[in-house]
Amino acid sequence: MVEIIGAGLGRTGTYSLQAALTRLGYGPCHHMSSLGEDPRLLAGWTAIARGQAADWRQLLTGFRSAVDWPSAAYWQQLLETYPKAKVVLTVRDPQSWYASAHKTIYRYTAPQSGLSGTLTWLEDRLSASIRHRREICRQLIWEGVFGGRFQDSQYAMEIFQKHNAEVRARVPEHQLLVFEVSQGWRPLCDFLDAAIPDEPFPHLNDTAEFRRLAALRQRRTLTLRRTVTAEGAAIR
């Protein structure tokens, strides 16, 4: 059963929060990265992106927490499903959030032109998993939450701030933690009544690391396809 709902949008430290919650015993923690690890989750979120109703208890079976996209877009439905869950709203300066989101998740999941667009198209053709994850991002995030206007930075930041304000207004105060990951363990542990681990708070997946891993994944996908094609030609 989900006990912690992460309402913060992607690129507000959600990957670090996932690691922290797992360390505190609230794992498995659902995150966008989970979709690449479980075909059942990928199929479920693809169906939601295409307009089907969600069975949250079935989709999130086995998870004790859920953070990041795509679940952050459905924090209200999740809270209705799990009314006793605590909510963690990760926040960040709107301008730094937008810069990070534009250089990372938008850059690798929204439609692109030129060489980037060609490489993305090839990767989608070679990997159904990657193609479906991009479809989920495009439908639920860029077209859904941001109405196809994420490139308008002022509009995107207004949506970001409106989202955060709505979470603050709707979640009871005793049930909500507004959290910046730079604050470290104490606010999170106090909120969850958990002991502070004797180790640094995880700070993971910054912009440079995100882009490095995305580029590496793309090279592996394209290289694997060339290798398989070459081997097939040799066999024939």
mmCIF file of C-alpha atoms in Angstrom:
data_model
loop_
_atom_site.group_PDB
_atom_site.id
_atom_site.type_symbol
_atom_site.label_atom_id
_atom_site.label_comp_id
_atom_site.label_asym_id
_atom_site.label_seq_id
_atom_site.Cartn_x
_atom_site.Cartn_y
_atom_site.Cartn_z
ATOM 1 C CA MET A 1 0.000 0.000 0.000
ATOM 2 C CA VAL A 2 1.255 3.473 -0.888
ATOM 3 C CA GLU A 3 2.141 5.404 2.277
ATOM 4 C CA ILE A 4 4.058 8.316 0.745
ATOM 5 C CA ILE A 5 2.894 10.330 -2.274
ATOM 6 C CA GLY A 6 5.456 12.557 -3.952
ATOM 7 C CA ALA A 7 3.558 15.506 -5.404
ATOM 8 C CA GLY A 8 6.625 17.388 -6.641
ATOM 9 C CA LEU A 9 7.080 17.619 -10.400
ATOM 10 C CA GLY A 10 10.034 15.982 -12.111
ATOM 11 C CA ARG A 11 13.409 17.769 -11.745
ATOM 12 C CA THR A 12 12.722 18.902 -8.172
ATOM 13 C CA GLY A 13 14.965 16.232 -6.646
ATOM 14 C CA THR A 14 12.560 13.349 -7.099
ATOM 15 C CA TYR A 15 15.266 10.804 -7.908
ATOM 16 C CA SER A 16 17.088 11.765 -4.723
ATOM 17 C CA LEU A 17 13.795 11.523 -2.825
ATOM 18 C CA GLN A 18 13.212 8.037 -4.217
ATOM 19 C CA ALA A 19 16.613 6.932 -2.912
ATOM 20 C CA ALA A 20 15.996 8.591 0.462
ATOM 21 C CA LEU A 21 12.563 7.017 0.931
ATOM 22 C CA THR A 22 13.944 3.619 -0.007
ATOM 23 C CA ARG A 23 16.722 4.078 2.559
ATOM 24 C CA LEU A 24 14.119 4.936 5.209
ATOM 25 C CA GLY A 25 12.144 1.765 4.521
ATOM 26 C CA TYR A 26 9.469 3.137 2.184
ATOM 27 C CA GLY A 27 10.546 1.109 -0.820
ATOM 28 C CA PRO A 28 9.868 -0.028 -3.387
ATOM 29 C CA CYS A 29 9.326 3.570 -4.506
ATOM 30 C CA HIS A 30 7.620 4.133 -7.852
ATOM 31 C CA HIS A 31 9.445 6.588 -10.148
ATOM 32 C CA MET A 32 9.604 7.192 -13.881
ATOM 33 C CA SER A 33 12.628 4.899 -13.929
ATOM 34 C CA SER A 34 10.390 2.074 -12.663
ATOM 35 C CA LEU A 35 8.629 1.953 -16.025
ATOM 36 C CA GLY A 36 11.777 0.712 -17.732
ATOM 37 C CA GLU A 37 12.121 -2.089 -15.202
ATOM 38 C CA ASP A 38 8.580 -3.534 -15.245
ATOM 39 C CA PRO A 39 6.596 -4.237 -18.454
ATOM 40 C CA ARG A 40 3.379 -4.343 -16.401
ATOM 41 C CA LEU A 41 3.883 -0.772 -15.236
ATOM 42 C CA LEU A 42 4.782 0.393 -18.724
ATOM 43 C CA ALA A 43 1.619 -1.159 -20.142
ATOM 44 C CA GLY A 44 -0.508 0.326 -17.362
ATOM 45 C CA TRP A 45 0.802 3.860 -17.797
ATOM 46 C CA THR A 46 0.582 3.611 -21.588
ATOM 47 C CA ALA A 47 -3.117 2.756 -21.209
ATOM 48 C CA ILE A 48 -3.635 5.744 -18.899
ATOM 49 C CA ALA A 49 -1.837 8.023 -21.370
ATOM 50 C CA ARG A 50 -4.249 6.814 -24.046
ATOM 51 C CA GLY A 51 -7.247 7.765 -21.938
ATOM 52 C CA GLN A 52 -8.146 4.604 -20.044
ATOM 53 C CA ALA A 53 -9.260 4.823 -16.417
ATOM 54 C CA ALA A 54 -6.658 3.936 -13.808
ATOM 55 C CA ASP A 55 -6.950 1.252 -11.145
ATOM 56 C CA TRP A 56 -4.351 2.740 -8.805
ATOM 57 C CA ARG A 57 -4.324 -0.079 -6.289
ATOM 58 C CA GLN A 58 -3.670 -2.608 -9.003
ATOM 59 C CA LEU A 59 -1.133 -0.463 -10.868
ATOM 60 C CA LEU A 60 0.868 0.355 -7.741
ATOM 61 C CA THR A 61 0.666 -3.050 -6.112
ATOM 62 C CA GLY A 62 3.819 -3.685 -4.101
ATOM 63 C CA PHE A 63 4.896 -0.039 -3.861
ATOM 64 C CA ARG A 64 5.077 1.799 -0.522
ATOM 65 C CA SER A 65 5.713 5.186 -2.097
ATOM 66 C CA ALA A 66 5.402 6.961 -5.438
ATOM 67 C CA VAL A 67 7.318 10.038 -6.631
ATOM 68 C CA ASP A 68 8.197 11.853 -9.874
ATOM 69 C CA TRP A 69 6.384 11.708 -13.186
ATOM 70 C CA PRO A 70 4.028 10.276 -14.187
ATOM 71 C CA SER A 71 2.409 9.670 -10.775
ATOM 72 C CA ALA A 72 2.984 13.277 -9.629
ATOM 73 C CA ALA A 73 0.414 14.401 -12.202
ATOM 74 C CA TYR A 74 -2.173 12.268 -10.370
ATOM 75 C CA TRP A 75 -1.368 13.128 -6.766
ATOM 76 C CA GLN A 76 -4.986 14.073 -6.046
ATOM 77 C CA GLN A 77 -6.359 10.760 -7.318
ATOM 78 C CA LEU A 78 -3.674 8.915 -5.375
ATOM 79 C CA LEU A 79 -4.575 10.773 -2.187
ATOM 80 C CA GLU A 80 -8.221 9.882 -2.712
ATOM 81 C CA THR A 81 -7.189 6.251 -3.115
ATOM 82 C CA TYR A 82 -4.791 6.332 -0.155
ATOM 83 C CA PRO A 83 -6.320 9.001 2.138
ATOM 84 C CA LYS A 84 -3.948 8.260 5.034
ATOM 85 C CA ALA A 85 -0.814 8.635 2.933
ATOM 86 C CA LYS A 86 1.604 11.452 3.677
ATOM 87 C CA VAL A 87 2.441 13.870 0.873
ATOM 88 C CA VAL A 88 5.929 15.202 0.125
ATOM 89 C CA LEU A 89 6.009 18.218 -2.180
ATOM 90 C CA THR A 90 9.547 18.683 -3.458
ATOM 91 C CA VAL A 91 10.097 22.274 -4.554
ATOM 92 C CA ARG A 92 12.753 24.287 -6.316
ATOM 93 C CA ASP A 93 13.320 27.788 -7.643
ATOM 94 C CA PRO A 94 11.067 27.989 -10.740
ATOM 95 C CA GLN A 95 13.775 29.281 -13.078
ATOM 96 C CA SER A 96 16.331 26.628 -12.129
ATOM 97 C CA TRP A 97 13.595 23.995 -12.332
ATOM 98 C CA TYR A 98 12.626 25.083 -15.842
ATOM 99 C CA ALA A 99 16.234 25.204 -17.050
ATOM 100 C CA SER A 100 16.853 21.691 -15.725
ATOM 101 C CA ALA A 101 13.601 20.238 -17.082
ATOM 102 C CA HIS A 102 14.151 21.786 -20.516
ATOM 103 C CA LYS A 103 17.696 20.397 -20.795
ATOM 104 C CA THR A 104 16.766 16.916 -19.595
ATOM 105 C CA ILE A 105 13.320 15.339 -19.696
ATOM 106 C CA TYR A 106 11.972 17.718 -22.334
ATOM 107 C CA ARG A 107 15.091 17.391 -24.456
ATOM 108 C CA TYR A 108 14.860 13.588 -24.476
ATOM 109 C CA THR A 109 11.096 12.962 -24.533
ATOM 110 C CA ALA A 110 9.461 15.806 -26.473
ATOM 111 C CA PRO A 111 9.521 15.923 -30.292
ATOM 112 C CA GLN A 112 12.817 17.349 -31.572
ATOM 113 C CA SER A 113 14.103 18.518 -34.949
ATOM 114 C CA GLY A 114 17.396 18.041 -36.756
ATOM 115 C CA LEU A 115 19.883 15.351 -35.769
ATOM 116 C CA SER A 116 18.377 14.986 -32.290
ATOM 117 C CA GLY A 117 14.984 14.302 -33.811
ATOM 118 C CA THR A 118 16.430 11.728 -36.194
ATOM 119 C CA LEU A 119 18.248 9.875 -33.416
ATOM 120 C CA THR A 120 15.134 9.917 -31.249
ATOM 121 C CA TRP A 121 13.055 8.550 -34.128
ATOM 122 C CA LEU A 122 15.551 5.735 -34.680
ATOM 123 C CA GLU A 123 15.666 4.902 -30.970
ATOM 124 C CA ASP A 124 11.869 4.748 -30.851
ATOM 125 C CA ARG A 125 11.801 2.382 -33.815
ATOM 126 C CA LEU A 126 14.372 0.098 -32.201
ATOM 127 C CA SER A 127 12.966 -0.017 -28.663
ATOM 128 C CA ALA A 128 9.265 -0.385 -27.920
ATOM 129 C CA SER A 129 9.928 0.295 -24.232
ATOM 130 C CA ILE A 130 11.599 3.628 -24.919
ATOM 131 C CA ARG A 131 8.916 4.541 -27.462
ATOM 132 C CA HIS A 132 6.116 3.893 -24.963
ATOM 133 C CA ARG A 133 7.873 5.874 -22.222
ATOM 134 C CA ARG A 134 8.197 8.833 -24.589
ATOM 135 C CA GLU A 135 4.524 8.497 -25.489
ATOM 136 C CA ILE A 136 3.606 8.605 -21.793
ATOM 137 C CA CYS A 137 5.713 11.731 -21.276
ATOM 138 C CA ARG A 138 4.302 13.471 -24.311
ATOM 139 C CA GLN A 139 0.674 12.687 -23.556
ATOM 140 C CA LEU A 140 0.642 13.105 -19.774
ATOM 141 C CA ILE A 141 3.278 15.782 -19.238
ATOM 142 C CA TRP A 142 3.895 17.974 -22.275
ATOM 143 C CA GLU A 143 0.388 17.832 -23.764
ATOM 144 C CA GLY A 144 -1.456 17.153 -20.513
ATOM 145 C CA VAL A 145 0.033 19.169 -17.667
ATOM 146 C CA PHE A 146 1.615 21.866 -19.851
ATOM 147 C CA GLY A 147 -0.958 21.957 -22.645
ATOM 148 C CA GLY A 148 1.639 21.748 -25.399
ATOM 149 C CA ARG A 149 3.223 25.029 -24.245
ATOM 150 C CA PHE A 150 6.275 23.955 -22.276
ATOM 151 C CA GLN A 151 8.556 25.868 -24.651
ATOM 152 C CA ASP A 152 6.956 29.059 -23.303
ATOM 153 C CA SER A 153 9.082 29.340 -20.188
ATOM 154 C CA GLN A 154 6.865 31.884 -18.437
ATOM 155 C CA TYR A 155 3.777 29.757 -18.976
ATOM 156 C CA ALA A 156 5.568 26.588 -17.853
ATOM 157 C CA MET A 157 6.803 28.262 -14.669
ATOM 158 C CA GLU A 158 3.288 29.541 -13.963
ATOM 159 C CA ILE A 159 1.963 25.977 -14.242
ATOM 160 C CA PHE A 160 4.763 24.791 -11.956
ATOM 161 C CA GLN A 161 3.915 27.384 -9.315
ATOM 162 C CA LYS A 162 0.176 26.808 -9.679
ATOM 163 C CA HIS A 163 0.714 23.094 -9.139
ATOM 164 C CA ASN A 164 2.711 23.688 -5.965
ATOM 165 C CA ALA A 165 0.162 26.178 -4.656
ATOM 166 C CA GLU A 166 -2.673 23.734 -5.261
ATOM 167 C CA VAL A 167 -0.903 20.975 -3.343
ATOM 168 C CA ARG A 168 -0.305 23.339 -0.434
ATOM 169 C CA ALA A 169 -3.947 24.439 -0.451
ATOM 170 C CA ARG A 170 -5.548 21.010 -0.742
ATOM 171 C CA VAL A 171 -3.426 18.742 1.455
ATOM 172 C CA PRO A 172 -4.023 19.068 5.214
ATOM 173 C CA GLU A 173 -1.064 20.700 6.936
ATOM 174 C CA HIS A 174 -0.344 17.727 9.196
ATOM 175 C CA GLN A 175 -0.203 15.475 6.145
ATOM 176 C CA LEU A 176 2.130 17.596 3.998
ATOM 177 C CA LEU A 177 5.868 18.250 3.891
ATOM 178 C CA VAL A 178 7.119 20.982 1.560
ATOM 179 C CA PHE A 179 10.692 19.898 1.014
ATOM 180 C CA GLU A 180 13.860 20.994 -0.757
ATOM 181 C CA VAL A 181 16.322 18.139 -1.083
ATOM 182 C CA SER A 182 19.128 20.548 -0.202
ATOM 183 C CA GLN A 183 17.683 20.529 3.345
ATOM 184 C CA GLY A 184 18.927 16.961 3.829
ATOM 185 C CA TRP A 185 17.595 14.265 6.100
ATOM 186 C CA ARG A 186 16.163 16.150 9.090
ATOM 187 C CA PRO A 187 12.908 17.625 7.684
ATOM 188 C CA LEU A 188 12.049 14.372 5.934
ATOM 189 C CA CYS A 189 12.899 12.176 8.914
ATOM 190 C CA ASP A 190 11.028 14.432 11.338
ATOM 191 C CA PHE A 191 7.974 14.302 9.071
ATOM 192 C CA LEU A 192 8.106 10.508 8.837
ATOM 193 C CA ASP A 193 9.136 10.040 12.472
ATOM 194 C CA ALA A 194 12.208 8.157 11.280
ATOM 195 C CA ALA A 195 15.757 8.024 12.606
ATOM 196 C CA ILE A 196 18.281 10.078 10.639
ATOM 197 C CA PRO A 197 20.645 7.724 8.768
ATOM 198 C CA ASP A 198 24.345 7.965 9.512
ATOM 199 C CA GLU A 199 25.190 8.757 5.906
ATOM 200 C CA PRO A 200 24.890 11.726 3.542
ATOM 201 C CA PHE A 201 21.514 12.495 2.019
ATOM 202 C CA PRO A 202 21.490 11.218 -1.585
ATOM 203 C CA HIS A 203 21.887 13.924 -4.229
ATOM 204 C CA LEU A 204 21.460 12.108 -7.526
ATOM 205 C CA ASN A 205 20.709 12.606 -11.216
ATOM 206 C CA ASP A 206 21.717 16.233 -11.731
ATOM 207 C CA THR A 207 21.463 17.691 -15.239
ATOM 208 C CA ALA A 208 24.916 16.522 -16.334
ATOM 209 C CA GLU A 209 24.324 12.984 -15.067
ATOM 210 C CA PHE A 210 20.862 12.788 -16.647
ATOM 211 C CA ARG A 211 22.218 13.814 -20.032
ATOM 212 C CA ARG A 212 25.198 11.474 -19.765
ATOM 213 C CA LEU A 213 22.976 8.480 -19.003
ATOM 214 C CA ALA A 214 20.438 9.388 -21.693
ATOM 215 C CA ALA A 215 23.185 9.675 -24.315
ATOM 216 C CA LEU A 216 24.685 6.377 -23.165
ATOM 217 C CA ARG A 217 21.302 4.644 -23.418
ATOM 218 C CA GLN A 218 20.803 6.029 -26.902
ATOM 219 C CA ARG A 219 24.238 4.839 -28.074
ATOM 220 C CA ARG A 220 23.637 1.389 -26.631
ATOM 221 C CA THR A 221 20.255 1.090 -28.331
ATOM 222 C CA LEU A 222 21.560 2.147 -31.724
ATOM 223 C CA THR A 223 24.773 0.117 -31.412
ATOM 224 C CA LEU A 224 22.908 -3.017 -30.356
ATOM 225 C CA ARG A 225 20.661 -2.736 -33.388
ATOM 226 C CA ARG A 226 23.628 -2.384 -35.738
ATOM 227 C CA THR A 227 25.285 -5.393 -34.099
ATOM 228 C CA VAL A 228 22.168 -7.560 -34.393
ATOM 229 C CA THR A 229 21.640 -6.487 -38.018
ATOM 230 C CA ALA A 230 25.260 -7.262 -38.907
ATOM 231 C CA GLU A 231 25.112 -10.662 -37.219
ATOM 232 C CA GLY A 232 21.874 -11.489 -39.037
ATOM 233 C CA ALA A 233 23.374 -10.550 -42.359
ATOM 234 C CA ALA A 234 26.395 -12.755 -41.666
ATOM 235 C CA ILE A 235 24.151 -15.734 -40.804
ATOM 236 C CA ARG A 236 22.140 -15.327 -43.965
#
